[in-house]
Every structure is written in C-alpha cells, then in structure tokens.
Coordinates of C-alpha atoms in Angstrom, one line a residue:
F1 CA 96.7 141.8 132.8
N2 CA 93.0 141.6 133.9
D3 CA 92.7 145.5 131.9
L4 CA 94.0 144.1 129.1
P5 CA 91.9 143.9 125.7
D6 CA 90.2 140.4 125.6
D7 CA 90.1 141.0 121.4
L8 CA 93.2 140.8 119.6
E9 CA 93.0 143.9 116.8
K10 CA 92.2 146.2 120.2
L11 CA 95.5 144.6 121.9
Q12 CA 97.7 145.6 118.9
V13 CA 95.7 148.8 118.3
E14 CA 96.9 148.8 122.3
I15 CA 100.5 147.7 121.6
S16 CA 101.1 150.3 118.9
D17 CA 99.8 152.9 121.0
L18 CA 102.4 151.6 123.4
D19 CA 105.0 151.6 121.0
D20 CA 103.6 154.9 120.3
K21 CA 105.0 156.1 124.0
I22 CA 108.1 154.2 123.9
V23 CA 109.4 156.2 120.9
R24 CA 108.0 159.7 122.2
L25 CA 109.7 159.1 125.7
G26 CA 112.6 158.0 123.4
I27 CA 112.5 161.4 121.9
A28 CA 112.3 163.1 125.4
N29 CA 115.3 161.6 126.2
D30 CA 117.8 162.5 123.0
R31 CA 116.3 165.8 123.5
R32 CA 116.6 166.0 127.1
R33 CA 120.7 165.1 126.6
E34 CA 121.3 167.4 123.4
L35 CA 119.6 170.2 126.0
E36 CA 122.2 169.3 128.4
Q37 CA 124.8 169.3 126.2
A38 CA 124.2 172.9 124.8
R39 CA 123.9 173.9 128.5
K40 CA 127.7 173.1 128.8
R41 CA 128.6 174.1 125.4
I42 CA 127.4 177.8 126.6
A43 CA 129.0 177.5 129.7
E44 CA 132.3 176.4 128.2
L45 CA 131.7 179.5 125.9
Q46 CA 130.7 181.9 128.4
G47 CA 134.1 181.2 130.3
K48 CA 136.0 181.9 127.1
V49 CA 134.2 185.3 126.3
G50 CA 135.2 186.0 129.8
E51 CA 138.7 185.2 129.9
G52 CA 138.6 187.1 126.6
V53 CA 137.5 190.4 127.8
D54 CA 139.4 190.1 130.4
V55 CA 142.8 189.6 128.1
M56 CA 141.3 192.9 126.1
K57 CA 141.1 195.0 128.8
V58 CA 144.8 194.0 130.0
H59 CA 145.9 195.0 125.9
R60 CA 143.8 197.8 126.3
E61 CA 145.7 198.8 129.5
K62 CA 148.5 198.3 127.5
V63 CA 148.0 200.6 124.3
Q64 CA 146.8 203.1 126.4
E65 CA 150.5 203.1 128.0
M66 CA 152.0 203.4 124.4
K67 CA 149.9 205.8 123.7
T68 CA 151.0 207.6 126.9
R69 CA 154.5 207.7 126.7
W70 CA 153.9 208.0 122.5
L71 CA 152.3 211.1 123.1
D72 CA 153.1 212.8 126.0
G73 CA 157.1 211.3 126.6
E74 CA 158.1 209.4 129.6
D75 CA 162.1 209.8 131.5
G76 CA 162.6 213.2 129.9
Q77 CA 162.2 212.3 126.5
D78 CA 159.1 215.0 124.9
G79 CA 156.6 213.2 123.9
L80 CA 154.8 214.0 120.3
R81 CA 152.0 216.4 121.4
K82 CA 155.2 218.4 123.1
I83 CA 157.9 218.3 119.6
I84 CA 155.3 219.4 117.6
A85 CA 153.6 222.1 119.6
T86 CA 157.8 223.1 119.8
V87 CA 157.3 223.4 115.9
D88 CA 153.9 225.1 115.8
T89 CA 155.3 227.7 117.9
A90 CA 158.3 228.3 115.5
F91 CA 156.6 228.5 112.5
S92 CA 153.5 229.7 113.5
A93 CA 156.9 232.7 114.3
M94 CA 158.2 232.4 111.2
F95 CA 154.7 233.2 109.6
A96 CA 153.6 235.6 111.4
E97 CA 156.6 237.3 111.1
M98 CA 155.8 238.1 107.1
G99 CA 152.4 238.6 107.6
N100 CA 150.9 235.3 106.6
T101 CA 148.9 233.2 109.1
G102 CA 150.8 229.0 109.9
Q103 CA 149.7 226.8 112.8
V104 CA 151.4 223.2 112.8
R105 CA 149.1 220.5 114.6
L106 CA 148.4 216.4 115.2
N107 CA 145.5 215.3 114.3
E108 CA 144.7 212.3 116.5
A109 CA 142.2 210.4 114.6
T110 CA 139.0 208.2 115.5
N111 CA 137.1 206.0 115.1
G112 CA 134.1 206.4 116.8
E113 CA 135.3 206.1 120.7
E114 CA 139.3 204.0 119.5
D115 CA 142.4 205.4 118.9
D116 CA 142.8 204.5 114.7
F117 CA 146.4 205.1 114.9
E118 CA 147.5 204.8 111.4
K119 CA 145.3 207.4 110.1
F120 CA 146.6 210.3 112.6
S121 CA 148.5 212.5 110.7
L122 CA 150.8 216.0 111.4
E123 CA 148.7 219.4 109.3
I124 CA 150.2 222.3 108.1
L125 CA 147.4 225.0 107.8
V126 CA 148.5 228.3 105.7
M127 CA 147.0 231.5 105.2
F128 CA 148.6 234.0 102.8
R129 CA 147.7 238.0 103.4
G130 CA 146.3 239.0 100.3
A131 CA 145.0 236.0 99.1
D132 CA 142.2 235.8 97.1
H133 CA 141.8 231.9 97.9
G134 CA 141.2 229.8 101.5
G135 CA 138.0 232.2 102.4
G136 CA 140.4 234.2 105.6
R137 CA 140.8 231.3 107.2
L138 CA 143.4 229.1 107.9
N139 CA 143.1 226.3 105.3
R140 CA 144.8 222.5 105.0
L141 CA 148.6 222.5 102.9
D142 CA 147.5 221.2 99.3
G143 CA 148.6 220.7 96.4
K144 CA 145.0 222.4 95.0
L145 CA 144.4 225.4 97.0
Q146 CA 147.5 227.5 97.4
S147 CA 150.0 228.4 95.1
G148 CA 153.4 227.1 93.6
G149 CA 155.1 229.6 95.7
E150 CA 153.4 229.7 98.3
R151 CA 153.6 226.0 98.7
S152 CA 157.0 226.4 98.9
V153 CA 157.1 229.1 101.6
S154 CA 155.5 226.8 103.6
I155 CA 157.7 223.6 102.9
M156 CA 160.7 225.4 103.6
L157 CA 159.6 227.5 106.6
F158 CA 158.2 224.0 108.2
L159 CA 161.8 222.3 107.4
I160 CA 163.7 225.4 109.4
A161 CA 160.9 225.1 111.9
L162 CA 161.9 220.7 112.1
Q163 CA 165.2 221.7 112.3
Q164 CA 165.5 222.5 115.9
M165 CA 164.5 219.1 116.7
T166 CA 167.0 217.5 114.4
P167 CA 170.5 217.9 114.8
C168 CA 173.0 217.5 112.7
P169 CA 176.2 219.3 111.3
F170 CA 174.9 220.3 107.6
R171 CA 171.9 220.7 106.2
V172 CA 172.4 220.2 101.6
V173 CA 168.4 222.6 100.1
D174 CA 168.5 221.9 96.5
E175 CA 166.6 225.3 94.7
I176 CA 164.5 226.6 97.7
N177 CA 163.4 229.6 95.5
Q178 CA 161.1 227.7 93.4
G179 CA 157.9 229.4 92.1
M180 CA 158.6 231.9 94.9
D181 CA 158.2 236.1 93.9
I182 CA 161.2 238.1 94.9
H183 CA 159.4 239.2 98.2
N184 CA 158.5 235.6 99.5
E185 CA 162.0 234.4 98.1
K186 CA 164.0 237.0 100.0
A187 CA 161.9 236.2 103.2
V188 CA 163.0 232.4 103.3
F189 CA 166.2 233.5 102.5
D190 CA 166.7 235.6 105.5
K191 CA 164.4 233.0 107.7
V192 CA 167.4 230.6 106.4
V193 CA 170.4 233.4 107.2
E194 CA 168.5 233.6 110.5
Y195 CA 168.7 230.1 111.5
N196 CA 171.9 229.2 110.6
C197 CA 173.5 232.9 112.2
K198 CA 172.7 231.0 115.6
R199 CA 174.8 229.6 117.8
H200 CA 175.3 225.2 117.9
K201 CA 173.2 224.9 113.8
S202 CA 173.5 223.5 111.2
Q203 CA 175.8 224.9 108.2
F204 CA 173.0 225.5 105.6
F205 CA 174.2 224.0 101.1
L206 CA 172.1 226.4 99.2
I207 CA 172.0 224.7 95.8

C-alpha cells in the first residue's frame, strides 16, 4: 500500500489502468481458449482427411479392378478390348476386300489423369476409294462427311462383323440396300451370303 498514490485522482487513474490490464488479460485468455479450440478442430479435420484419403484409395483400387475386368476380361471371358479387336479384324478385312479401308476402335476417354467412363465410345472409321472427301485418310463415320450409300455400306459391314459376337438363330434386315449404288449393293449382298453360308451361323431374312 505504500506504493499507492496519496492523491485521489491519481488513485482513480491507477485503478482505471488496473481495470484495463484485467480486461486485456481476459481477452488474452479468451483468445488462448479460441486458439486451443481451433487446434483441436484442425486435428479432428486432419484425422477425417486422412480417413477420407484412405477411403478414396480403396475406391480407386476397386474402380481400377473393375476397369481391368471390364476391358481385359477374366476367368476365360473376353474383355471389351478383345471383343472390339475381333470385330475390327472382321470389319477391316471386309472393307479391304471391297477396296476400301475401315477400322473399329474403342475411344477410352479421359478427364485429365482420370478415366471418363461416361464418354467411352465405339468409333467406326472409314476411307472410301476414289471418294473426293475425307482428305485421303480414315475419318469417323458420321451423318455429314460420308454419303448415304457409304454410311449404309459401313453400317451393314459393321453389323456383319458384330454378328460373330452375338449368336442367334436368325436375323431380319430391312432395306439393306438403302442409298447404295449397284456396285456396293452387290458387294454387301455377297458379304451377307458369304457370312450366312458358314456353318453354325444365323439365317438371314432380307426384306
């Protein structure tokens, strides 16, 4: 008490200073508690992030496993890649026999480093001998670049190539020659007959 001022006014100032210090100490304590709570929350979130990473890793492994089975097959069952390669071999051979070039391929779409399975697609690429379009290279079959007859030929040969992967007793084809000239009509008809004359193949009804 000896250090306290004797003057009342000074004593009030001293009291006010002490009150300010008390307030500041209270604020500091509140901030300290908030900091501790924030640290605990960060630790909890880091734990959850770690758990999420582990779960994501497991899901990625499962997706990769399913993708491998789907594309490459398992237990003696052909995967999608081999099926499409088989269809491509037959399709390309028939196109080559007609003096043209054709290919069937799987477009394995990606989004950055991730597979984008929704955008996986089957592409038919063709190049017709003597055609004045396409730049002398394989182009995707679509409704704008190729003529109606060229599309009809391509689709019919693709269907014939696809038949070996989907056996059934008989097939019905309507207006097989739609848009074809006489040369392509005969060539496609010969391919249908050739395929139909093989043993254990489907019967065709051409309308």
